[in-house]
Coordinates of C-alpha atoms and ligand atoms in Angstrom, one line a residue:
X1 CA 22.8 -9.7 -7.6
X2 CA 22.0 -13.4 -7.9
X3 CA 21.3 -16.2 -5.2
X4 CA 19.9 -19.8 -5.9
X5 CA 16.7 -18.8 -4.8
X6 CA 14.0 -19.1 -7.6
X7 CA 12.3 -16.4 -5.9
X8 CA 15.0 -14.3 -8.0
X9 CA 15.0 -13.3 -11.2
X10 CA 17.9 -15.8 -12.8
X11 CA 21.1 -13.6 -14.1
X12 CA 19.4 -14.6 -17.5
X13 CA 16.0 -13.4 -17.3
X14 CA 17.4 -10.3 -15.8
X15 CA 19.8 -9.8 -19.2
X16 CA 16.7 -10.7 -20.8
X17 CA 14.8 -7.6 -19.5
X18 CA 18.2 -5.6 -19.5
X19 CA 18.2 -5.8 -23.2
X20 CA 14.2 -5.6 -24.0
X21 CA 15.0 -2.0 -21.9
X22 CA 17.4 -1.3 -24.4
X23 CA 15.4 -2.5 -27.2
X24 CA 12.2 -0.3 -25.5
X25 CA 14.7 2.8 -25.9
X26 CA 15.3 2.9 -29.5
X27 CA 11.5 1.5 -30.3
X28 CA 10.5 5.1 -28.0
X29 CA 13.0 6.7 -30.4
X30 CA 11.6 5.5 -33.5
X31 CA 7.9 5.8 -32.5
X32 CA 8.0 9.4 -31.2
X33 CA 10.8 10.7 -33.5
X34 CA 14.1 12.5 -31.4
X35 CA 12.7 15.8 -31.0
X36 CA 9.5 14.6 -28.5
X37 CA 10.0 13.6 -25.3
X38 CA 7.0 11.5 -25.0
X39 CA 5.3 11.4 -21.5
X40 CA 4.0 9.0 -19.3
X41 CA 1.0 8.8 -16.7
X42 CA 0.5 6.2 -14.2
X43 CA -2.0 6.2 -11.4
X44 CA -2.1 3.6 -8.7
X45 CA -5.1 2.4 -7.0
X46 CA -5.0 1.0 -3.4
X47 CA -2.6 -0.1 -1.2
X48 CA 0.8 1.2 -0.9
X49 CA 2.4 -1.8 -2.1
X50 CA 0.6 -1.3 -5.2
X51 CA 1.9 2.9 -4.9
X52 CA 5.2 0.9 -5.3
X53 CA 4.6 -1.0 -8.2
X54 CA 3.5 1.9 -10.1
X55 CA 6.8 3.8 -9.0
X56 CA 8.6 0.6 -10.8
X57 CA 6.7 1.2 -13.6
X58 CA 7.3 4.8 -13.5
X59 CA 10.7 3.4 -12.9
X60 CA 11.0 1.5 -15.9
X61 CA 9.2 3.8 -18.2
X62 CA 11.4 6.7 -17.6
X63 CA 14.9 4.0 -18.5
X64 CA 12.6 3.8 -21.6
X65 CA 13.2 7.7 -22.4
X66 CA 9.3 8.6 -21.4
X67 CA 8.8 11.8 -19.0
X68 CA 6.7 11.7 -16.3
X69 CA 3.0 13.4 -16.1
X70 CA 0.0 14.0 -13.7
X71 CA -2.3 15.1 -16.7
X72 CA -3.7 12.4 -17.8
X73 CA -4.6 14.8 -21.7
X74 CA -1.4 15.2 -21.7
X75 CA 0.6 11.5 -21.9
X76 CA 1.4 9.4 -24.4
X77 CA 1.0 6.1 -22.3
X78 CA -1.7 5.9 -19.8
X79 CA -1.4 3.0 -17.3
X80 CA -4.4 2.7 -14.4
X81 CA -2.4 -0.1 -11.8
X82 CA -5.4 -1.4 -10.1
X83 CA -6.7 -2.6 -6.4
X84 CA -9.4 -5.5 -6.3
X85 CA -10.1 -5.1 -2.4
X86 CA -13.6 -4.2 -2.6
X87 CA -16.0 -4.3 -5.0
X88 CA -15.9 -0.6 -5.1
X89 CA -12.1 -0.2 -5.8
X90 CA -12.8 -2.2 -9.5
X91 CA -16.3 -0.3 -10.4
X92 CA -14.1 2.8 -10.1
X93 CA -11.8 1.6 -12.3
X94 CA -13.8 0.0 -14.9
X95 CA -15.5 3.7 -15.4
X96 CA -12.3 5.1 -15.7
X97 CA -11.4 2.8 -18.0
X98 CA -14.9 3.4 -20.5
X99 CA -14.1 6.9 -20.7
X100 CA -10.3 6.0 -21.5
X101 CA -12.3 5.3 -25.6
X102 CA -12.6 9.0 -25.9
X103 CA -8.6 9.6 -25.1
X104 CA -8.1 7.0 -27.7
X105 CA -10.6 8.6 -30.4
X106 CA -9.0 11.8 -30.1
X107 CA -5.3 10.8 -30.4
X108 CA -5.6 6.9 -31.3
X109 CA -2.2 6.3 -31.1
X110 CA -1.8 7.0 -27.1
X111 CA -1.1 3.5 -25.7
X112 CA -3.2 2.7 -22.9
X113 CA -2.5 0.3 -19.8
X114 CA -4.3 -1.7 -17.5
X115 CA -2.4 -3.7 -14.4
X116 CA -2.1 -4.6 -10.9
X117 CA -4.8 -6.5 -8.7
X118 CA -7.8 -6.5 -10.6
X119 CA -6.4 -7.3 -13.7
X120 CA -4.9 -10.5 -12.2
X121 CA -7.9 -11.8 -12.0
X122 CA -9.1 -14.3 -15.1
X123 CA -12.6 -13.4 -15.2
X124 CA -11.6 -9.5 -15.4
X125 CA -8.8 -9.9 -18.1
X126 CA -11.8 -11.4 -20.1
X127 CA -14.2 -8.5 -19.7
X128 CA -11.2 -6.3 -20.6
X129 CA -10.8 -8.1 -24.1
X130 CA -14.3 -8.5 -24.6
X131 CA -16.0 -5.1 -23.7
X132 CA -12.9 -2.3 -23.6
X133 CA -11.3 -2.3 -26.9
X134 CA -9.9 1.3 -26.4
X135 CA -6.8 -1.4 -23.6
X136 CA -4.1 -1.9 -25.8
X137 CA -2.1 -3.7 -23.3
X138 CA -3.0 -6.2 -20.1
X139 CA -0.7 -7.7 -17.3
X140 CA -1.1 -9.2 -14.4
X141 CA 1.1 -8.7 -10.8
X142 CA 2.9 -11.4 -11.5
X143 CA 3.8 -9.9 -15.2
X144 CA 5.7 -6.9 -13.4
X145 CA 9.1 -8.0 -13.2
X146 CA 8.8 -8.8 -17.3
X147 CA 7.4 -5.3 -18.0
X148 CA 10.3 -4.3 -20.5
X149 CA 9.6 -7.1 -22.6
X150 CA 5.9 -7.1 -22.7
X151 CA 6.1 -3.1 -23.4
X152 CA 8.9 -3.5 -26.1
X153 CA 6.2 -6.1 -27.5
X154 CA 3.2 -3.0 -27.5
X155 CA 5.8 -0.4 -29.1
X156 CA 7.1 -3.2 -31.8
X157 CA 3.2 -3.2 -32.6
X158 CA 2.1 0.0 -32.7
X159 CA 5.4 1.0 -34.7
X160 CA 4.2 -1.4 -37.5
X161 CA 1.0 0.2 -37.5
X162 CA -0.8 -3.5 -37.0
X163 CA -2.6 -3.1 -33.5
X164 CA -1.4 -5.8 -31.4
X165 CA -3.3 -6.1 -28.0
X166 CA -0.9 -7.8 -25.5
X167 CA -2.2 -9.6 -22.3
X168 CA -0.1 -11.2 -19.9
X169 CA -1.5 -12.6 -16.6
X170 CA 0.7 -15.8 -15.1
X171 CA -0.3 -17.8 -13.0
X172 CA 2.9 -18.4 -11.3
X173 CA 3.8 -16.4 -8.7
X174 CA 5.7 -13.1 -9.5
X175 CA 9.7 -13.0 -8.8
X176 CA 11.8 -10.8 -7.1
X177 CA 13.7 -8.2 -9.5
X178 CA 16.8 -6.5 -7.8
X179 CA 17.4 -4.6 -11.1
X180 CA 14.1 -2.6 -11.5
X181 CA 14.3 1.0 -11.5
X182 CA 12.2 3.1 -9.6
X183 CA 10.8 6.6 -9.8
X184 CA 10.0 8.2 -6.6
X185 CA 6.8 10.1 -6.3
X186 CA 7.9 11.5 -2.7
X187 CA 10.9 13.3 -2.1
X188 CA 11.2 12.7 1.8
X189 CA 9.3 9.6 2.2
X190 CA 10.1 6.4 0.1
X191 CA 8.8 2.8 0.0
X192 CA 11.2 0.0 0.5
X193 CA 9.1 -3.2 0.0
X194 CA 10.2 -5.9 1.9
X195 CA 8.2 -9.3 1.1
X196 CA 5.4 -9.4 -1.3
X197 CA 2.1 -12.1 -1.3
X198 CA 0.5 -13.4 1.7
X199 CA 0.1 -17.0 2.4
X200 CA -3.2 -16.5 5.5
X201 CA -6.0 -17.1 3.3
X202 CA -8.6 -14.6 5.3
X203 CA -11.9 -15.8 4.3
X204 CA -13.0 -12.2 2.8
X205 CA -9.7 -11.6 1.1
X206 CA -8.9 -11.7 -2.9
X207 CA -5.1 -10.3 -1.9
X208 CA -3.6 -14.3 -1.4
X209 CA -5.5 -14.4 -5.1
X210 CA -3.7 -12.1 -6.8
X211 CA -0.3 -11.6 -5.2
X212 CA 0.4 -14.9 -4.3
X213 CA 2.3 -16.9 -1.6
X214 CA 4.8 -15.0 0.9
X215 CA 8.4 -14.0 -0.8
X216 CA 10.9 -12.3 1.1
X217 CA 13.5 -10.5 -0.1
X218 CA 17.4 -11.0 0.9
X219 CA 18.1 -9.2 4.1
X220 CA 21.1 -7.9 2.1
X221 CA 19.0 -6.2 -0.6
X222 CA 17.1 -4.8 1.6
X223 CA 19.6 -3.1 3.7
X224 CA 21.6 -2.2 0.6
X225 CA 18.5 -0.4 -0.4
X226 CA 17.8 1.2 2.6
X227 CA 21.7 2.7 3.1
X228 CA 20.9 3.9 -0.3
X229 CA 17.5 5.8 1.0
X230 CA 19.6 6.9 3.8
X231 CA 22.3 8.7 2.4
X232 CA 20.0 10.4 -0.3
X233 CA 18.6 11.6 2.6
X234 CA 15.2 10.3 2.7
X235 CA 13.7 11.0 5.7
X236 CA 11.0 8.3 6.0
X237 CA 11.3 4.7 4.7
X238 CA 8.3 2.6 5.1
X239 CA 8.8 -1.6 4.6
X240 CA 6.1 -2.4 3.0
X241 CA 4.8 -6.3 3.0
X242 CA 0.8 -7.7 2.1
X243 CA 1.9 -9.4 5.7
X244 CA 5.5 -7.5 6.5
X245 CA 5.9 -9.3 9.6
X246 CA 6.0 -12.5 8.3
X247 CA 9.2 -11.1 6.8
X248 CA 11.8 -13.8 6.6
X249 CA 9.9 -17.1 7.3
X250 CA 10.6 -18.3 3.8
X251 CA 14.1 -17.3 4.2
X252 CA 17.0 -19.7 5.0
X253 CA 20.0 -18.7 7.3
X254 CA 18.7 -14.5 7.0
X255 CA 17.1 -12.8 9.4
X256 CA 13.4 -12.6 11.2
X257 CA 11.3 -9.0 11.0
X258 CA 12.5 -8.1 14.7
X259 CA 16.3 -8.7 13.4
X260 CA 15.5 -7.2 10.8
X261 CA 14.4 -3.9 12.1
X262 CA 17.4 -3.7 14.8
X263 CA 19.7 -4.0 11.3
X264 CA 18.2 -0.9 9.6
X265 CA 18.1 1.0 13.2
X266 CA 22.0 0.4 12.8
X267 CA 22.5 2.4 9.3
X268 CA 23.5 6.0 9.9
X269 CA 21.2 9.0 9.1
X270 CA 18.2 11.2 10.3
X271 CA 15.4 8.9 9.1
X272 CA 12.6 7.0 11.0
X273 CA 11.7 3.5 9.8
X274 CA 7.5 2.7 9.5
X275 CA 5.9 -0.7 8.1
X276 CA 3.1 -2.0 7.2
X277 CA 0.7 -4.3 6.9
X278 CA 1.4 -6.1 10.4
X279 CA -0.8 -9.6 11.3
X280 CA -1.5 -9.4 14.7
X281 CA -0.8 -13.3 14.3
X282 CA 2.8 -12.2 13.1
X283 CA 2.8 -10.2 15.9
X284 CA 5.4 -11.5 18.5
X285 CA 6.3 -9.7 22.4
X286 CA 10.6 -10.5 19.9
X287 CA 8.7 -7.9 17.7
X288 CA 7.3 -5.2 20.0
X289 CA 10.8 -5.6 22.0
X290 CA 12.4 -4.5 19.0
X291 CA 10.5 -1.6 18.3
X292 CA 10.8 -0.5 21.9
X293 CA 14.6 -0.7 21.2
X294 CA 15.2 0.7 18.0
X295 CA 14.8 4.9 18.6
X296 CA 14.4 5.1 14.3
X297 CA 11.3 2.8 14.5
X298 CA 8.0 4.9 14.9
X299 CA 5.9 3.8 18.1
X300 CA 3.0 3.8 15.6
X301 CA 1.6 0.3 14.9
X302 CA -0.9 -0.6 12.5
X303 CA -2.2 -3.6 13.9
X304 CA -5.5 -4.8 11.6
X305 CA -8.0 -6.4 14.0
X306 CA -11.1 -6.5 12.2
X307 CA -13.2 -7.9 14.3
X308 CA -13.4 -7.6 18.3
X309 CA -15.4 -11.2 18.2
X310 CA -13.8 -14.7 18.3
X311 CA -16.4 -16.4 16.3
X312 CA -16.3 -13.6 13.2
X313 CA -12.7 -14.0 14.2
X314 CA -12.9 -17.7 13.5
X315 CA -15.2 -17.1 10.4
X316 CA -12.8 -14.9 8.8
X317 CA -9.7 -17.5 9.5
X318 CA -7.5 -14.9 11.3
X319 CA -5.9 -17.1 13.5
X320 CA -5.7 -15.1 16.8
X321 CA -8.9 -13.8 19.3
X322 CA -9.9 -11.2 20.9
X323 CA -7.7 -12.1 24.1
X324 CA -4.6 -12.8 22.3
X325 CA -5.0 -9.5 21.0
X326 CA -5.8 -7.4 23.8
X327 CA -2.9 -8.9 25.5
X328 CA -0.3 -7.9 22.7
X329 CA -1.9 -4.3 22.9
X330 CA -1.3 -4.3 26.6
X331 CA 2.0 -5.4 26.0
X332 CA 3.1 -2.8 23.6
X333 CA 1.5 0.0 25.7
X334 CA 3.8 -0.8 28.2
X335 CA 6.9 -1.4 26.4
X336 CA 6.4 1.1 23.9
X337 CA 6.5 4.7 25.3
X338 CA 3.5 7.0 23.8
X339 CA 2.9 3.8 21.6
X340 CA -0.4 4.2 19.2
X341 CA -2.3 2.0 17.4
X342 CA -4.2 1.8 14.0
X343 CA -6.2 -0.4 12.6
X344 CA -8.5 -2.1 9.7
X345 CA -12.2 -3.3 10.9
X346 CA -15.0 -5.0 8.7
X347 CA -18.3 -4.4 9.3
X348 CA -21.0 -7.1 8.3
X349 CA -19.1 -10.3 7.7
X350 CA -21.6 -12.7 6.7
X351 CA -23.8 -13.9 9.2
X352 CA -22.5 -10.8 12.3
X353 CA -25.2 -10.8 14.8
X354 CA -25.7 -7.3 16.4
X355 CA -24.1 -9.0 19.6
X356 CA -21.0 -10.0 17.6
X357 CA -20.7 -6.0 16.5
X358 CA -20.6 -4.7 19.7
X359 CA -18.0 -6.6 20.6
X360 CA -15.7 -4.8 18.3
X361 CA -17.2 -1.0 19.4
X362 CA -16.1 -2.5 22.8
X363 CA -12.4 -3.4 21.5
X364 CA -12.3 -0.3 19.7
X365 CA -12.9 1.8 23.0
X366 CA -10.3 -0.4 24.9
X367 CA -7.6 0.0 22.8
X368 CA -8.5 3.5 21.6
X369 CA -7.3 3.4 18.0
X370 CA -5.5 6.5 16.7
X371 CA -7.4 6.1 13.3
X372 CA -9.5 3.1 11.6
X373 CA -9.8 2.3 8.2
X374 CA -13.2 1.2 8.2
X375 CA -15.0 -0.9 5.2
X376 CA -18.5 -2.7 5.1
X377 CA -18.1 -6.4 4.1
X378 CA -17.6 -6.7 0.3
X379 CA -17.7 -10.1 -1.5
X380 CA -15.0 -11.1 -3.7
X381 CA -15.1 -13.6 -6.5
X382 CA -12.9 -17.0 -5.3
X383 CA -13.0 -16.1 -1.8
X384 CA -14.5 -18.2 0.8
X385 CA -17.0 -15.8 2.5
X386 CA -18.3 -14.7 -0.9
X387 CA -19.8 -18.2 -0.7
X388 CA -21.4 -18.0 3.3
X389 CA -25.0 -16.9 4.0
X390 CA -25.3 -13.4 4.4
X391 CA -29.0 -12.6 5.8
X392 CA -28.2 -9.3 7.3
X393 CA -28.8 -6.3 4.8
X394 CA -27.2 -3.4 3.6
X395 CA -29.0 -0.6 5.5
X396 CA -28.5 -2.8 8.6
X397 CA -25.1 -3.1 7.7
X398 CA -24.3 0.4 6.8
X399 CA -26.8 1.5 10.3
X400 CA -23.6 0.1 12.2
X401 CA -20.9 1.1 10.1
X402 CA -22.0 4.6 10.7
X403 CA -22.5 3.8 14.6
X404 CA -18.4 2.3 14.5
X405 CA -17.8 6.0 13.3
X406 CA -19.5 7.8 15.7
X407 CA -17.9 5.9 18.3
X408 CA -14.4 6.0 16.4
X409 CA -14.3 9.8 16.0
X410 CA -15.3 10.2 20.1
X411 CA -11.8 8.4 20.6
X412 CA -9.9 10.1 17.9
X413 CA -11.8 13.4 19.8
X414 CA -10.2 12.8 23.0
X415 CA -7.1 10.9 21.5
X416 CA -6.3 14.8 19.8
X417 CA -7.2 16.9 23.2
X418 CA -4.6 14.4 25.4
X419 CA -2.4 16.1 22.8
X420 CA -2.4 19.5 23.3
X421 CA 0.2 21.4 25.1
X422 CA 2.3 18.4 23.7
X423 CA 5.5 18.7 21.3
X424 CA 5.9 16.8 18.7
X425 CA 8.4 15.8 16.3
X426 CA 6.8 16.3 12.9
X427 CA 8.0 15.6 9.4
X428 CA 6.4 18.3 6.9
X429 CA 4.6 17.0 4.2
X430 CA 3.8 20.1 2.4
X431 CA 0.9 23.1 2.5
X432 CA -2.8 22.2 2.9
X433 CA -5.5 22.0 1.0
X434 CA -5.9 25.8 1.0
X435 CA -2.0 26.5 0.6
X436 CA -2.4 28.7 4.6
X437 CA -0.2 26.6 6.2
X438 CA 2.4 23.3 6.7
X439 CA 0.9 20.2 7.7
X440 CA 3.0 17.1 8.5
X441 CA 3.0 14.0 10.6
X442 CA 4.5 12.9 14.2
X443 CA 6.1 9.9 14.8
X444 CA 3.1 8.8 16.2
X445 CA 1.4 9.6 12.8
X446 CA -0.6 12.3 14.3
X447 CA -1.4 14.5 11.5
X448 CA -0.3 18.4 12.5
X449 CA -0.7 22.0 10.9
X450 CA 1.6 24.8 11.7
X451 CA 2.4 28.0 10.0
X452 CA 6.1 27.9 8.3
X453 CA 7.6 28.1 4.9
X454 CA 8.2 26.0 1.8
X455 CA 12.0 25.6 3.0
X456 CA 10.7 23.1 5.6
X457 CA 8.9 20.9 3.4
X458 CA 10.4 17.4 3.8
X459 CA 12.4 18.6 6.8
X460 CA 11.8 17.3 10.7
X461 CA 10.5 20.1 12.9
X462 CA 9.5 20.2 16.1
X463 CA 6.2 21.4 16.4
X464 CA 4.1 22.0 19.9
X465 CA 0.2 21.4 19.5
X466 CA -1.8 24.4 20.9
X467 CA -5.5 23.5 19.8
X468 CA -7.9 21.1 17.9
X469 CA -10.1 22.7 15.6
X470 CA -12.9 20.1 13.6
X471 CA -10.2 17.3 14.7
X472 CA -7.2 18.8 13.6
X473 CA -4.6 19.6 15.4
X474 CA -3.0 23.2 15.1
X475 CA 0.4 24.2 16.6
X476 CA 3.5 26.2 15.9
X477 CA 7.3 25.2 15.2
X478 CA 9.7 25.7 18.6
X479 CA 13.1 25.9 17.5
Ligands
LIG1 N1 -14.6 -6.6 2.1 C1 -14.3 -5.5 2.9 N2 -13.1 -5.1 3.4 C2 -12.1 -5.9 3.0 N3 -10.8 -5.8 3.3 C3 -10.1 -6.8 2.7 N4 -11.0 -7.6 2.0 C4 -12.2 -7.0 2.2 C5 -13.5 -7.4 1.7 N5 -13.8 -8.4 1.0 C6 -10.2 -4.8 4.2 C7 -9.5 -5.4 5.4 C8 -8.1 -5.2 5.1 C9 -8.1 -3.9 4.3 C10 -6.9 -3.7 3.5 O1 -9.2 -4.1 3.5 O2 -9.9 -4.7 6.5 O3 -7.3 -5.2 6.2
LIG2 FE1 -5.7 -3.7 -3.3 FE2 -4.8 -5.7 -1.9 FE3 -3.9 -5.4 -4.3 FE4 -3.2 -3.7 -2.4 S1 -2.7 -5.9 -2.6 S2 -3.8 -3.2 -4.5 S3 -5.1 -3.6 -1.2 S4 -6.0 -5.9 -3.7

């Protein structure tokens, strides 16, 4: 569907891809001859926005006539979609990537991949062409919605036998694609991205780098997508935005986040609605009122503070303090019934007196987060704060990143024991780690075990929490 909005894809560039799909079909045909069913591995780095893009690649690979793997040994095309967060995201990656030349020695004509964050960064394309010849083919975020025509491009070369290596990172920002397929790696939870880029320019932060400035997608497409969810009976959809509720302020005439989320309340079905990530700046009382109202919303928030001091606060350009906050938590407590919170916290920003850190072991303990996602300051190339002083060191660094988890798992502790005798509505994931029993998570993303059977994998059940073993929580199904 097309809008004037040159976020979108014109009508032409989507026949464009349309046809380079087409063209990607009988080029798979040709290469792999009609008897093999060639197959494809993609593994996605990162956030869950990036999960997504893989499953459009996925998507698009499998219109191409590719199957789908999860042995790497086994695929003919090997795509790594990468995360440039931390530093440690991209060394992972770049080994990954060196032992990729022994795939390619052994069967030289698998056709290997590299995309996402990290590769939409200049100086990293570079070292790709440079130093890992084994890449046959490069592109950037903004490259995704022109996948067919790229990849038709790497089978056209590889067909003729003259190797070809194709990189495409644009600067421009990426577009919106209502036409790409997807391939969903969930069967009861999907993805329903919402907005993509961020336009808040945190001073740590490569994300405004490499995705670009805020694009929403039509309200319309959105909710068309979600009915679809619905009705194939997904039982979790999850909006996904770098800043999702900042959803609709490029928009004109559509709706806001809060409007948004009382529309897919309305759509009929058994599903509950999560999103993420929120900016507590974002973050309106129009917002927590909504959730409140709509019973399909999860009272879970992830709500990234990263700092519990207003000068780091300040330093890292987040645009709210510690009050401002606070004052939204308290807010949500009380509108919110059994409300939890998540959160995101960095640990030695440039220049964090030990002062400045205890002021976020203090925030932590008067929220009481269900869970943290907790990383030690890691500079990023272009960013502001890679450029600020940094005179406090590693070990110090890492002394109170280890003293944020002692405190954090002493909340989760007592968090976990309020629960039990509680009942919970739980949607089954699948069997843990050693296959004894279910594990799935509540509404307010409490993550349960339970003893049941394979029948109630991506099913709701109601389960009541008897104990907490190690942190976990262990409880039984009531009908
Ligand atoms: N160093 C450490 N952590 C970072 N994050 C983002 N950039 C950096 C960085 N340079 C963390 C933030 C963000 C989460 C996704 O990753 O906490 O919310
Ligand atoms: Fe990583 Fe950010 Fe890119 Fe997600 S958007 S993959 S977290 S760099």
């Amino acid at each position: 569907m097309i809008q004037a909005n040159s976020v979108l894809l014109t009508l032409r560039e989507v026949e464009k891809e349309l046809s380079s799909t087409a063209r990607c079909k009988k080029l798979v045909r040709s290469f792999y001859g009609e008897e093999h069913i060639p197959l494809a591995f993609v593994h996605s780095f990162g956030c869950q926005q990036n999960v997504n893009d893989g499953e459009k690649i996925l998507g698009m690979l499998t219109s191409f006539g590719y199957g789908v793997t999860f042995e790497m040994e086994k695929a003919d095309v090997v795509i790594y979609n990468t995360c440039a967060i931390r530093e440690n995201a991209e060394k992972k990656v770049y080994g990954l990537v060196g032992e990729l030349s022994h795939l390619k020695k052994k069967n030289p004509s698998v056709l290997i991949g590299l995309c996402g964050c990290m590769v939409q960064q200049s100086h990293v394309a570079e070292k790709l062409k440079f130093s890992y010849p084994q890449v046959d083919f490069v592109f950037g975020t903004h490259a995704l919605t022109s996948f067919p025509t790229l990849f038709s491009g790497v089978l056209e070369s590889a067909l003729s036998g003259k190797r070809k290596r194709m990189f495409e990172i644009f600067d421009s920002d990426g577009r919106i694609a209502e036409y790409a397929p997807v391939y969903r790696l969930d069967r009861a939870k999907a993805n329903l991205p919402i907005m993509y880029g961020c336009n808040n320019f945190c001073t740590y932060c490569v994300v405004p780098l490499v995705r670009g400035r805020e694009r929403s997608r039509r309200s319309e497409d959105v909710l068309t997508e979600a009915k679809t969810l619905a009705a194939q009976g997904y039982r979790e959809i999850t909006l996904l935005g770098q800043n999702v509720n900042a959803y609709g302020k490029d928009l004109k005439d559509d709706l806001s986040f809060p409007e948004l989320l009382l529309a897919l309340n309305e759509i009929e079905g058994d599903f509950r609605i999560r999103f993420m990530t929120s900016h507590p700046r974002d973050c309106t009382k129009e917002l927590i009122d909504a959730i409140a109202k709509c019973d399909k919303v999860c009272n879970h928030i992830h709500l990234p503070v990263q700092s519990g001091n207003d000068r780091i606060l300040k330093e890292m350009n987040r645009h709210y303090d510690r009050k401002t906050y606070l004052s939204l938590i308290r807010y949500a407590k009380e509108r919110i019934k059994n409300v939890t919170f998540t959160s995101d916290i960095i640990v030695g920003f440039p220049g964090e007196t030990e002062e400045e850190f205890l002021d976020t072991l203090s925030l932590i303990e008067e929220v009481r987060y269900l869970a943290l996602f907790t990383f030690i300051f890691s500079p990023r190339e272009g960013t502001k704060a890679a450029l600020m002083d940094d005179p406090v060191s590693y070990e110090e660094k890492n002394r109170r990143f280890q003293q944020l988890l002692s405190v954090q798992k002493k909340i989760e502790e007592q968090l976990h024991r309020e629960m039990v005798g509680k009942t919970v509505r739980v949607l089954v994931d699948g069997f843990n780690r050693d296959h004894t029993r279910l594990y799935g998570h509540s509404e307010e993303n409490l993550t349960v075990d339970f003893p049941g059977d394979e029948k109630q994998i991506g099913n709701f059940v109601s389960v009541r929490i008897d104990s907490m073993e190690n942190r976990a929580l262990l409880g039984h199904i009531i009908d």
